[in-house]
Each structure stands twice: as C-alpha cells, then as structure tokens.
mmCIF file of C-alpha atoms in Angstrom:
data_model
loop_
_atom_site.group_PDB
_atom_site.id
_atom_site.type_symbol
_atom_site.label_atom_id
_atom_site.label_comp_id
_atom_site.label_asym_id
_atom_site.label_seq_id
_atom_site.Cartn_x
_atom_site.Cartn_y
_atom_site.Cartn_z
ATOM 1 C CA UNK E 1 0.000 0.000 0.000
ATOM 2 C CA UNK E 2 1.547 3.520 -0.814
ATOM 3 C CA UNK E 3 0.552 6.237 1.316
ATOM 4 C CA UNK E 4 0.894 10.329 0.284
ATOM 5 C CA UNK E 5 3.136 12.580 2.444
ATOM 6 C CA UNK E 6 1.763 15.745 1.755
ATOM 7 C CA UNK E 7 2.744 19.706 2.777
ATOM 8 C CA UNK E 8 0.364 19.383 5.964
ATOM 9 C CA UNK E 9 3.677 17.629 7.658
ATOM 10 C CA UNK E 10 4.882 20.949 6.990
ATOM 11 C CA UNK E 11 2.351 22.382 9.338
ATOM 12 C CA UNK E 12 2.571 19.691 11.998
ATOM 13 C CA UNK E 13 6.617 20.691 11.766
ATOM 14 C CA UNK E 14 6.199 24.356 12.538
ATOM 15 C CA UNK E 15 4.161 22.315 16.481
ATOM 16 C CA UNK E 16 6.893 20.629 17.155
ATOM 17 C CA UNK E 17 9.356 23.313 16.024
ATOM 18 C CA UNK E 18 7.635 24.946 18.604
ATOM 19 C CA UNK E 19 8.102 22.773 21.129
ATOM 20 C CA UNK E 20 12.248 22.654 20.288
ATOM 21 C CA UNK E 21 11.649 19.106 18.948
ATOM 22 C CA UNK E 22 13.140 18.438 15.276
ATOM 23 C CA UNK E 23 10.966 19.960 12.229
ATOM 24 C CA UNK E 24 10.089 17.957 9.204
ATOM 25 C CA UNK E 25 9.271 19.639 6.135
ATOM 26 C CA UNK E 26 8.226 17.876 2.750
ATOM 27 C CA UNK E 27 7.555 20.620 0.024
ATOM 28 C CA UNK E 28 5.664 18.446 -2.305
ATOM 29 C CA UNK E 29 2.990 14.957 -2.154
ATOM 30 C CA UNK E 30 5.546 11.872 -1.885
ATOM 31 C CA UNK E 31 4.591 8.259 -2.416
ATOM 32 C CA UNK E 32 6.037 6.200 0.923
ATOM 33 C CA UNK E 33 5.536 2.251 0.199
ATOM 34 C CA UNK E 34 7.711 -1.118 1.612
ATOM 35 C CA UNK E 35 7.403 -3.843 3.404
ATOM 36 C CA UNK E 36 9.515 -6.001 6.304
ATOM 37 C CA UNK E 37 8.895 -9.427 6.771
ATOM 38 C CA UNK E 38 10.797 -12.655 8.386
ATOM 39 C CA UNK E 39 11.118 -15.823 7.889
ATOM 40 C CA UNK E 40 12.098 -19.276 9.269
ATOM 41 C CA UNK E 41 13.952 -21.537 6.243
ATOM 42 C CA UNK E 42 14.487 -25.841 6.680
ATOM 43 C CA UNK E 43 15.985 -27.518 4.040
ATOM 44 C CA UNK E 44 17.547 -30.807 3.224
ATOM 45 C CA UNK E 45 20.242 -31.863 1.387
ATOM 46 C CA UNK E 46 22.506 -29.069 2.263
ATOM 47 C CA UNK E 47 25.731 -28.297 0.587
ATOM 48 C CA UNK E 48 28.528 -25.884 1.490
ATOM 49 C CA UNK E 49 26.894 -22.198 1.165
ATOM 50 C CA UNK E 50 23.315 -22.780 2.254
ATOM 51 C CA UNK E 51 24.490 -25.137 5.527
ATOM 52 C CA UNK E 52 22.353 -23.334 7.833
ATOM 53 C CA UNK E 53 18.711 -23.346 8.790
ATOM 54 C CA UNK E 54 17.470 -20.760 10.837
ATOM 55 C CA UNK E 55 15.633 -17.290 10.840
ATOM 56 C CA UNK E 56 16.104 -14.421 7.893
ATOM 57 C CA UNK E 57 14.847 -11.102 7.692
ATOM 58 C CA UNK E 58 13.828 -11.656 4.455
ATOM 59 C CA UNK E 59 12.985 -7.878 3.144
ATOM 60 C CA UNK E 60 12.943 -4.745 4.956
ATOM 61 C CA UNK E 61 12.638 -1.950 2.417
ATOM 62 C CA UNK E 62 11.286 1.633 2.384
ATOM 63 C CA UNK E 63 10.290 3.213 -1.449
ATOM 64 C CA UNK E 64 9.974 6.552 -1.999
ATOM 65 C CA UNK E 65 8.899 8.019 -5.221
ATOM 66 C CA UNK E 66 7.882 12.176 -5.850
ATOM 67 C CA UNK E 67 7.089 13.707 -9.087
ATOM 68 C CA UNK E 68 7.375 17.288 -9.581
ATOM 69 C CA UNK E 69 6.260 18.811 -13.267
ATOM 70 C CA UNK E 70 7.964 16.050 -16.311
ATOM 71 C CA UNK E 71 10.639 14.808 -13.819
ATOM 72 C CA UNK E 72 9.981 12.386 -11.243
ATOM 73 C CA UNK E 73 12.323 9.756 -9.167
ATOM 74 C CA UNK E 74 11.851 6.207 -7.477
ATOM 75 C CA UNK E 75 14.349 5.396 -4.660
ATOM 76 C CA UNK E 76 14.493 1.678 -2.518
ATOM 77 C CA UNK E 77 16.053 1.952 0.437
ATOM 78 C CA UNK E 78 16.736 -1.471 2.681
ATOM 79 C CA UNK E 79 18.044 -5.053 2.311
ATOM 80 C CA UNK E 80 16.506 -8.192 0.920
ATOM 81 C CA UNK E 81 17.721 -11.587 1.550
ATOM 82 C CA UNK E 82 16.581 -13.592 -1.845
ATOM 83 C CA UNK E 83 16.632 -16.953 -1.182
ATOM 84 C CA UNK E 84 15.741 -19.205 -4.003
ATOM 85 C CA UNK E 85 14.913 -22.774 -4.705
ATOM 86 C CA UNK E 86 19.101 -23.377 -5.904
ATOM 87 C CA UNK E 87 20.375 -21.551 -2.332
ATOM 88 C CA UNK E 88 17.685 -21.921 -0.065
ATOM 89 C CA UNK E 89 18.917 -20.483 2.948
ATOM 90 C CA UNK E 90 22.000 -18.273 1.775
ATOM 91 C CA UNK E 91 23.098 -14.776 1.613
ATOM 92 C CA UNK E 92 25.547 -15.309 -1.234
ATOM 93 C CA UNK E 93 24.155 -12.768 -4.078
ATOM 94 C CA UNK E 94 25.625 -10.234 -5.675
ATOM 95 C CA UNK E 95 25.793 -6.668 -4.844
ATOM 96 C CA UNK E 96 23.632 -4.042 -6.455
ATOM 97 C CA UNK E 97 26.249 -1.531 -6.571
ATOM 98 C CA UNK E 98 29.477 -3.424 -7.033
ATOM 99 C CA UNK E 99 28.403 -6.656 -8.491
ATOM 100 C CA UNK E 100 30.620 -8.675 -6.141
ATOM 101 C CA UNK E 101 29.429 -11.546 -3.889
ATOM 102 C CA UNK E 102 28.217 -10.279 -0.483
ATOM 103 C CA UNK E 103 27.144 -11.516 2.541
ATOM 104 C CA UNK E 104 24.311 -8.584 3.473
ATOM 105 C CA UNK E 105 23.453 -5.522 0.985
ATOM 106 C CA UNK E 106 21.805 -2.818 3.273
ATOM 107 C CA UNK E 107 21.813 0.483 1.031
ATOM 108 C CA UNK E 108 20.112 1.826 -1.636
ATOM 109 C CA UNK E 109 18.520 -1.350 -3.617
ATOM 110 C CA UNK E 110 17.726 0.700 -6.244
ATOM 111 C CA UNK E 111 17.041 4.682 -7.136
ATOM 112 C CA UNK E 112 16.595 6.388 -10.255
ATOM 113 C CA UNK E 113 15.705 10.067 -11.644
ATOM 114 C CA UNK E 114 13.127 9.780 -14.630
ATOM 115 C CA UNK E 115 12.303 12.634 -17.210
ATOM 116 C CA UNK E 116 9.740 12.885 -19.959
ATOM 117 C CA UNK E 117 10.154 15.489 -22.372
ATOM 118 C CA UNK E 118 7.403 15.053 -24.312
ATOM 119 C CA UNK E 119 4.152 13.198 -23.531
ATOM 120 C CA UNK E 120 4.540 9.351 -23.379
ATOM 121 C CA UNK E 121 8.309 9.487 -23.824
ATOM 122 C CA UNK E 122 10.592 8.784 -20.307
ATOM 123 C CA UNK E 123 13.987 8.259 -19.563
ATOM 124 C CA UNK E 124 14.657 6.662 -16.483
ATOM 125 C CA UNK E 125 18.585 7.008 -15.347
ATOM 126 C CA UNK E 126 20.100 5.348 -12.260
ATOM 127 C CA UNK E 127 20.071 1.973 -10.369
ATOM 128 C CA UNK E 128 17.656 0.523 -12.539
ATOM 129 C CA UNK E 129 15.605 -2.525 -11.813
ATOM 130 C CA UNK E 130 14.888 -4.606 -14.547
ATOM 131 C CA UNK E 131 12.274 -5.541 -16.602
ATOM 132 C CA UNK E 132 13.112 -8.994 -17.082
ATOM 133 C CA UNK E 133 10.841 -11.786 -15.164
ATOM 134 C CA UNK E 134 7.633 -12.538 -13.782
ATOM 135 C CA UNK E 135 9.425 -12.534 -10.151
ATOM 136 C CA UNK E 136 11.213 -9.599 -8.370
ATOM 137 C CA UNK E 137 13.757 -9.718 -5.718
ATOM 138 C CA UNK E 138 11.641 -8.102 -3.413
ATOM 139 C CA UNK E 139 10.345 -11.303 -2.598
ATOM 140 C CA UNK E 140 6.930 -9.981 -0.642
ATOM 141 C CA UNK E 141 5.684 -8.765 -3.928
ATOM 142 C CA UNK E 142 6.039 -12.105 -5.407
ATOM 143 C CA UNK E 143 3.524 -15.082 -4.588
ATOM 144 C CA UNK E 144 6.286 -17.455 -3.535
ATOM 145 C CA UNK E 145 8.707 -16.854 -0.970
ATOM 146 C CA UNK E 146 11.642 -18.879 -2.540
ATOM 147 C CA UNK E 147 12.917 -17.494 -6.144
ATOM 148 C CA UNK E 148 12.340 -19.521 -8.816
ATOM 149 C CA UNK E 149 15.313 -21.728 -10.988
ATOM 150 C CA UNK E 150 13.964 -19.376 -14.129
ATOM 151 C CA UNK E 151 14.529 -15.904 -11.830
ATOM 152 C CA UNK E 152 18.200 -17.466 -11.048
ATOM 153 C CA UNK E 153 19.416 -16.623 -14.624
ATOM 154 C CA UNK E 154 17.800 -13.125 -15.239
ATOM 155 C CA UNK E 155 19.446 -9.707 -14.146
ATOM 156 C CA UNK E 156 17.928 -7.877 -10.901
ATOM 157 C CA UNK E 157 18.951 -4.361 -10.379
ATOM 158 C CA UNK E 158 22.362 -2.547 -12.267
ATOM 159 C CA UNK E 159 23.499 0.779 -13.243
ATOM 160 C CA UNK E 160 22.136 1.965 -16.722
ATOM 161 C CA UNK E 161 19.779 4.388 -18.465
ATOM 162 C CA UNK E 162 16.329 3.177 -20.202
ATOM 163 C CA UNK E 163 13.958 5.067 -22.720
ATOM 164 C CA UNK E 164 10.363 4.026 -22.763
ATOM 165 C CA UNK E 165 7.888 5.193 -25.000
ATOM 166 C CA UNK E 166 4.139 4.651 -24.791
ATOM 167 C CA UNK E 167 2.760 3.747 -28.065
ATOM 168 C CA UNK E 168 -0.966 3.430 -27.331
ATOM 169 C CA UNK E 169 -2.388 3.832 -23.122
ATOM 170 C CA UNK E 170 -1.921 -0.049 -22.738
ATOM 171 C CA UNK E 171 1.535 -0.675 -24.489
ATOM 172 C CA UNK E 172 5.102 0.615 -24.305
ATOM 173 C CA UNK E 173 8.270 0.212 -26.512
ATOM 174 C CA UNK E 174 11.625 0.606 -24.140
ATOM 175 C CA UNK E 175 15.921 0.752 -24.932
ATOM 176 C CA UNK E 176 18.105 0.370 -22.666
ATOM 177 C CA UNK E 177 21.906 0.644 -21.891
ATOM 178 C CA UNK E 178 23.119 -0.794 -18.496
ATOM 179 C CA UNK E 179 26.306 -2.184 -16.766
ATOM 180 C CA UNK E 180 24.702 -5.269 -15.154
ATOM 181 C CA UNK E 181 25.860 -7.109 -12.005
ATOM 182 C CA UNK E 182 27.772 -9.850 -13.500
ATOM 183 C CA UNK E 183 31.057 -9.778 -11.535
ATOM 184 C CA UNK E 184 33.284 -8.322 -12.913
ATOM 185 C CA UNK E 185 30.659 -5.491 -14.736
ATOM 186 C CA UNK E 186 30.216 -5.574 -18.335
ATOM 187 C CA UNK E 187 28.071 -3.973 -21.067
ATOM 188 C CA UNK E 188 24.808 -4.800 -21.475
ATOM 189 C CA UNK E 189 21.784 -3.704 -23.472
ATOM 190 C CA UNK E 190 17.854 -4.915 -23.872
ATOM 191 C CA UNK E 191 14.922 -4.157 -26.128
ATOM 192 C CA UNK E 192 11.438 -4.741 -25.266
ATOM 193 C CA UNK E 193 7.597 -4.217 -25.305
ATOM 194 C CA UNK E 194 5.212 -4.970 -22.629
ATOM 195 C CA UNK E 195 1.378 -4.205 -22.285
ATOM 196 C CA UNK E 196 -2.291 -5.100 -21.717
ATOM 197 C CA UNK E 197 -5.667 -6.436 -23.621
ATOM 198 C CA UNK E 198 -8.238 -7.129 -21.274
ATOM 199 C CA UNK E 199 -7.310 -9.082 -18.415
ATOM 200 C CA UNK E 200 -4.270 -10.502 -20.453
ATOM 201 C CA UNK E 201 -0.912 -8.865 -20.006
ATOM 202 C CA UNK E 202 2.460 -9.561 -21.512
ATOM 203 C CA UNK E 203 6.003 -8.467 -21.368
ATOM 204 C CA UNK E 204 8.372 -9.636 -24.136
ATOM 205 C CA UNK E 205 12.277 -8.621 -23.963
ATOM 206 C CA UNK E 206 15.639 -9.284 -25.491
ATOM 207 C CA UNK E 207 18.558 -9.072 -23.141
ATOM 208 C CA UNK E 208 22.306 -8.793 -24.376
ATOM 209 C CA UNK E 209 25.110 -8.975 -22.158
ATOM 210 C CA UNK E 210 28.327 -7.795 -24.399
ATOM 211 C CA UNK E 211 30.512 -11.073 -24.530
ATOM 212 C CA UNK E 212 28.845 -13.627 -22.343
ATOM 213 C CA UNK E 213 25.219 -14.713 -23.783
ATOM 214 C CA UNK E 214 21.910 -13.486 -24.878
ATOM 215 C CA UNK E 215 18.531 -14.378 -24.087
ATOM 216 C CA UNK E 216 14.644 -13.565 -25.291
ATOM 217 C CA UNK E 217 11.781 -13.562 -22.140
ATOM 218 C CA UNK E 218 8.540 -13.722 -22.727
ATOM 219 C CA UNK E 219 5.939 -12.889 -19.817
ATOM 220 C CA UNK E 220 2.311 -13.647 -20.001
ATOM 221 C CA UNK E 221 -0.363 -13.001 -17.156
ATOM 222 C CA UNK E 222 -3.984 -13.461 -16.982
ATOM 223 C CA UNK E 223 -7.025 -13.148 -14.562
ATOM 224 C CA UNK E 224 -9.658 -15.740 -14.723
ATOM 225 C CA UNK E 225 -12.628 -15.051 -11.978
ATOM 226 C CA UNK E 226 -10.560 -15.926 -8.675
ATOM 227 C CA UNK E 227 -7.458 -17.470 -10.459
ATOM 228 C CA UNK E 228 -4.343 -15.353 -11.432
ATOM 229 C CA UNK E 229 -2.054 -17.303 -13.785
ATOM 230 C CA UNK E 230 1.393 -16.379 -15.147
ATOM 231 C CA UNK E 231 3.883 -17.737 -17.538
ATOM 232 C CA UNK E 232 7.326 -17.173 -17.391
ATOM 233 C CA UNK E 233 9.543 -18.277 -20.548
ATOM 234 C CA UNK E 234 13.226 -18.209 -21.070
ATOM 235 C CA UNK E 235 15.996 -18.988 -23.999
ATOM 236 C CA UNK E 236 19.579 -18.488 -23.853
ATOM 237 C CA UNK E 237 22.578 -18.983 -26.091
ATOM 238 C CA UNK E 238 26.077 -17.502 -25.211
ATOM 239 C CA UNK E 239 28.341 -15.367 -27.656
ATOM 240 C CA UNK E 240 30.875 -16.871 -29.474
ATOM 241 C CA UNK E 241 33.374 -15.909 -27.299
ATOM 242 C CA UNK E 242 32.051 -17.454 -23.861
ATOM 243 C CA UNK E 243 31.951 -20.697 -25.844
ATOM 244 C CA UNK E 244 33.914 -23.775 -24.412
ATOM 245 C CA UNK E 245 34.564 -26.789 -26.416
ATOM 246 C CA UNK E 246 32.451 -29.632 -25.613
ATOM 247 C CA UNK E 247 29.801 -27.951 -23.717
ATOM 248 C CA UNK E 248 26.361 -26.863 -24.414
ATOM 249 C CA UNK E 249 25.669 -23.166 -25.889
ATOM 250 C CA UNK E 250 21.884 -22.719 -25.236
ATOM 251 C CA UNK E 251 19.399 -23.440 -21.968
ATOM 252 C CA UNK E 252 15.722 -22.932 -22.216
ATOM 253 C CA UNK E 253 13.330 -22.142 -19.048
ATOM 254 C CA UNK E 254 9.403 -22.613 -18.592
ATOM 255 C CA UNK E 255 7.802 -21.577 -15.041
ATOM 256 C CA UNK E 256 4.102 -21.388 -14.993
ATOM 257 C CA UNK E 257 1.631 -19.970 -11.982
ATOM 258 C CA UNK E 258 -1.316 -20.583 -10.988
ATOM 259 C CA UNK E 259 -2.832 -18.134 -7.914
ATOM 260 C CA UNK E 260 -6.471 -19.194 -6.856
ATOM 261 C CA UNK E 261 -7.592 -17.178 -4.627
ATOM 262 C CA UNK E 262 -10.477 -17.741 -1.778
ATOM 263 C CA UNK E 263 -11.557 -14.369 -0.250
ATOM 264 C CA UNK E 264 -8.275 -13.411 2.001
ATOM 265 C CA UNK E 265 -6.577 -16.709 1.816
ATOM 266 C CA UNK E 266 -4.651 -17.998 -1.843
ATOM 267 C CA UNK E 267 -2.595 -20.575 -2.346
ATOM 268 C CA UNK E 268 0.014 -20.276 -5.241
ATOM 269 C CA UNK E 269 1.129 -23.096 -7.122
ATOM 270 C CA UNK E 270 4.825 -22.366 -9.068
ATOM 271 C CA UNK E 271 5.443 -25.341 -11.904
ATOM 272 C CA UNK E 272 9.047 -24.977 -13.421
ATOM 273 C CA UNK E 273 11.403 -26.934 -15.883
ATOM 274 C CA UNK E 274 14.715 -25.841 -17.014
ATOM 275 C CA UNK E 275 16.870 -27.836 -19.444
ATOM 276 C CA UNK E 276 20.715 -25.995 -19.510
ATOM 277 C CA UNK E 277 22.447 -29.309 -20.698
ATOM 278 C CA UNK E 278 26.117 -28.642 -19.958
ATOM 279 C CA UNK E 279 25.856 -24.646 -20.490
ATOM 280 C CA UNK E 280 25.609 -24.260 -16.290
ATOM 281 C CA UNK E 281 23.294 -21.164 -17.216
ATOM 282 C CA UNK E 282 20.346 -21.604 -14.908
ATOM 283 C CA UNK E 283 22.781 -23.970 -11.915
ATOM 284 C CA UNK E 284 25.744 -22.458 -12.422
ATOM 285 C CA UNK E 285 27.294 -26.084 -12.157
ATOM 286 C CA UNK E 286 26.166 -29.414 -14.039
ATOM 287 C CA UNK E 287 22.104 -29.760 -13.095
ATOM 288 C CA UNK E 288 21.548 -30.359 -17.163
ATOM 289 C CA UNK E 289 18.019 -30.353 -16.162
ATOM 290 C CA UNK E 290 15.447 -30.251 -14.075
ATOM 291 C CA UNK E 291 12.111 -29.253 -12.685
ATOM 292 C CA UNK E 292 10.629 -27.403 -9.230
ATOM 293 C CA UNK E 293 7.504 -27.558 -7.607
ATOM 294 C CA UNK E 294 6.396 -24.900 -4.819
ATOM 295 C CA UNK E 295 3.411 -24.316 -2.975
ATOM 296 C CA UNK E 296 2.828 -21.418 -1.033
ATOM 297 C CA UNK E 297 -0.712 -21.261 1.486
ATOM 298 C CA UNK E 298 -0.927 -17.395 2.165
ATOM 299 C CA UNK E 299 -3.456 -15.957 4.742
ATOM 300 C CA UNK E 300 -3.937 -12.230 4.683
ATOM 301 C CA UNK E 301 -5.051 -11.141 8.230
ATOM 302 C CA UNK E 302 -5.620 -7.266 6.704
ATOM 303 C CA UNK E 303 -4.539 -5.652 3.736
ATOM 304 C CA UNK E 304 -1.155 -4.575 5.183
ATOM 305 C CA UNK E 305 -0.053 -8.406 6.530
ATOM 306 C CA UNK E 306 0.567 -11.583 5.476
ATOM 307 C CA UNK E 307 1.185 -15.004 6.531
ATOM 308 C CA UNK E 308 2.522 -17.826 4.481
ATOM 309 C CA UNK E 309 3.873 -21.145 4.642
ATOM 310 C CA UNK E 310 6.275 -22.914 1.641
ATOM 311 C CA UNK E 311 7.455 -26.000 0.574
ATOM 312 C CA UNK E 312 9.896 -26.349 -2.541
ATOM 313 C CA UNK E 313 10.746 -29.040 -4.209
ATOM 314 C CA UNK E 314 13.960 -29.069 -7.196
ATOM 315 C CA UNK E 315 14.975 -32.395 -8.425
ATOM 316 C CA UNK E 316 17.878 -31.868 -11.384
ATOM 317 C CA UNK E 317 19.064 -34.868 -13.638
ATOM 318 C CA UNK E 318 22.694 -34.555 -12.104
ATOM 319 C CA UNK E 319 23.968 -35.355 -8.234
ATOM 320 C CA UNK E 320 24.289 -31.603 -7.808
ATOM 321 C CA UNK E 321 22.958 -31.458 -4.098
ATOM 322 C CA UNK E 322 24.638 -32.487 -1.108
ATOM 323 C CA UNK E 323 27.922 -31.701 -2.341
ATOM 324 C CA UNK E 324 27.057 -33.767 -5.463
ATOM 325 C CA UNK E 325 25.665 -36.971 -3.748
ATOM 326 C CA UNK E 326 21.934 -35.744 -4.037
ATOM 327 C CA UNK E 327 19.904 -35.001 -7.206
ATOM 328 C CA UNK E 328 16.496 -33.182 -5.226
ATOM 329 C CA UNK E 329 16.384 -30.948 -2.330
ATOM 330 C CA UNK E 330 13.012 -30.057 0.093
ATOM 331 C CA UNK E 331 12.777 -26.610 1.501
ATOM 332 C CA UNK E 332 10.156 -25.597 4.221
ATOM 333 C CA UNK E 333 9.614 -21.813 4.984
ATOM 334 C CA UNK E 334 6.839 -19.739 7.165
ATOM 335 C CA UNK E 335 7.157 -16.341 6.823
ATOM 336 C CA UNK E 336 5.434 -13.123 8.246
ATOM 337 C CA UNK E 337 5.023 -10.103 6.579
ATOM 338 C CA UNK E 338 3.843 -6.520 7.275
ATOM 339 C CA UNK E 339 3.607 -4.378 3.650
ATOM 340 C CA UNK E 340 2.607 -0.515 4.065
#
C-alpha cells in the first residue's frame, strides 16, 4: 500500500518546532511504500553455502517516489535476503552496486531520476531494476517466498539508463543501456515491449550482455474469476566468445503460476522446468536439467499483513545437491510479513 506525504507535515513541523523538537518539512505529495517481513527456512540436502537453517529477515525496504512537473524519481532503500529454490537459505548474491558476492546488501537497492520530455516518452537514469521476469527480488511482492530456478538466470537491479515510450495507453516500446551485475561489470543492453488487452498482459524482452550470452523472455499473465495465472519463458545462447569446447551453448526455461484465490486466503502453485544441458546457465554447475515444484498457502489477516507457509521441491538430472551426492532438495519456509 503507498501512502501520500503531503505539505500538511509541513504544518505539523512548525508544532513541534515549537516545542524545540526536530521539524520535518516535505515541500511536495511523496509516495512512501515497503514492506519487512521474516522468515524461518528448513531444508535438506545441504551443501557448502546454504548449511544453515534458521531465521532471515527476508525484506525490509522503504520506497519513496515524488514527481514534480515532467521529472519524477523512485528510490528503494533497505536489504533483501533472496533466497531461491538453488540456495535456499544463503546470503551469497551479488551486490547491487558493485556486483561482487556479499554476505548482506543494506543500502540503496535501487534509485533512479526519470524525465519525460514530451508526452509518453521517459527516460529513467540510475540503479535501474529490470524488466526482465515474472518474479522480483523483493520477494513480498512475489507469490512465492523462494525465487524460482527461471529468476536465477535473469538480471535484478544494475546501473544503466532506459527510454520508454508509450505507443498506445496499454503498451510501451523501451531501450536500454546498463552495466549489469555480473562480476566483474560488463556492457549490457535490452529491447522490449510490454502491455495489456483485457485481463491478459504480456512483457516480451531481449537481453544482451556484451561477450557472455543473450537471451529472449517472454511474460504472459492473466485473470480468470478468482485465479491469477502467469507464464514465465526463457531462452539463452552464449556469444561466441564465452563458448567452451564440448559444452552446451543454449538453456531454455518454462515456469508457470497458478494463484487461486479464496476471499483473504490464496494458495500459489509455481510449476518450473529448465533444461541448460552442460551450459551451467540456470545452476551455475552441471544440473543439465530439471524441474521445481512450490506451494505457497498465504493468509492475509488485513490488507497490510501476510502469513505464508512454503514447501519447494527441485529435483535436477545430475547429483548436484549435497555436495554432489543428491539429485532433489526439500525446503520448508513460514514467513510473516507486514507491507505498508
């Protein structure tokens, strides 16, 4: 929920200015919105980086946006913890601002000035998140609490400028230029298009990073009575020049979701397969292939809240778990969450 800070703080500033206590001021309406939630992660199977089970605050972000005449900004300020159905229960992900490993990221997640010089044409400059994916890192916005094996091989947030330009009210045409958070930083660029017709939506993108590989998403979402469902598709192929003889070149992703929903309780249902042969794009090691099931029961206690319980399920064709003597791993997770 995003509440509006308005110039009447202004006014209940000049009270407590009165009263020697600090004085706020906000000279124009801002947008406050976040969430903080924590969780409790089991899993089986564990290998070196996720070896311990335990309790995570999982996000704890504030977002700020303001808008004053055709320039705007969007800032995220906070941590999340991202755990996903490859490392369940780790803090091993790369930095938003120096694309290094790190153990915590507490900072600005991401935070970006946007200006439209003429109507329906924006360019957004900054810590950009992307638009690849049906999931986002800020996992209380998604309906699982685990990322999915697809998410694991799309960008999150990097550095970079993007131009968007609305063709019609329901679709949009957007360029971008970014240095992503591949360690060590490269070049990247994408192209896409996403929109609306009715209760369909879609997103479709082509992502380039300069050197390494390239991939096409497409995103598809639809609303059927009391049943959200979502699709989630994924090629890859690397350059030329990220080649190794005698391994695979391409890897191909499929998620689906399916989101019934019964008055303030839903209970989300993530389907994935992934086949990455020998390429290591979606493991980052030898899975080949694979599939993951996840169910997520979600009560909503208010608007603002949620509770939810998870279990995921990954089996891959190789012994990749355990420290390769497993081919499947089991996560259970409750979490608690409080969105504003």
């Amino acid at each position: 929920m995003k509440k509006v800070l308005t110039a009447s703080l202004a006014l209940a500033g000049v009270v407590l200015a009165q009263e020697n206590q600090p004085i706020l001021k906000i000279s124009q309406p801002l947008e406050l919105s976040g969430a903080i939630t924590g969780a409790y992660f089991y899993t089986n199977n564990e290998g070196p980086v996720d070896s311990q089970d335990g309790f995570r605050l999982t996000n704890a972000i504030v977002n700020l946006k303001g808008s004053s005449g055709n320039m705007g900004f969007d800032l995220a300020l906070g941590g999340v913890f991202a755990p996903s159905v490859w490392l369940n229960v780790s803090n091993a992900i790369s930095s938003y601002t120096s694309g290094a490993l790190t153990q915590n990221e507490v900072g600005v997640l991401w935070g970006y000035v946007s200006y439209s010089p003429v109507k329906g044409l924006t360019l957004d400059a900054g810590l950009l998140p992307t638009n690849i994916g049906y999931e986002v890192v800020n996992t209380y916005a998604n309906p699982n609490i685990n990322l999915g094996a697809v998410w694991y091989a799309q960008p999150i947030i990097y550095p970079g400028a993007r131009l968007t330009y609305n063709v019609t009210e329901n679709i949009s045409l957007y360029a971008e230029y970014n240095n992503d958070s591949i360690n060590p930083r490269g070049d990247a660029f994408a192209l896409g298009s996403s929109g609306s017709f009715g209760n369909m939506s879609y997103a479709l993108n082509y992502y380039d990073y300069a050197g390494l590989r390239n991939f096409i998403d497409a995103v598809l979402s639809y609303s059927a009575g009391n049943v959200d469902l979502g699709l989630n598709f994924d090629y890859h192929w690397l350059d030329d020049s990220a080649k190794t003889p005698n391994r695979d070149v391409a890897a191909y992703g499929l998620a689906v979701y399916i989101i019934p929903q019964f008055g303030n309780i839903s209970v989300p249902l993530r389907l994935e397969y992934f086949d990455e042969g020998t390429s290591g794009i979606y493991s980052g090691g030898n899975a080949q292939s694979g599939y993951t099931v996840t169910l997520t029961p979600t009560l909503k206690p208010s608007d603002n809240s949620f509770v939810r319980a998870e279990v995921s399920y990954i089996s891959t064709d190789q012994y990749f778990f355990n420290n390769g003597t497993e081919n499947s791993k089991t996560t259970l997770a409750v979490e608690l969450g409080f969105t504003f």
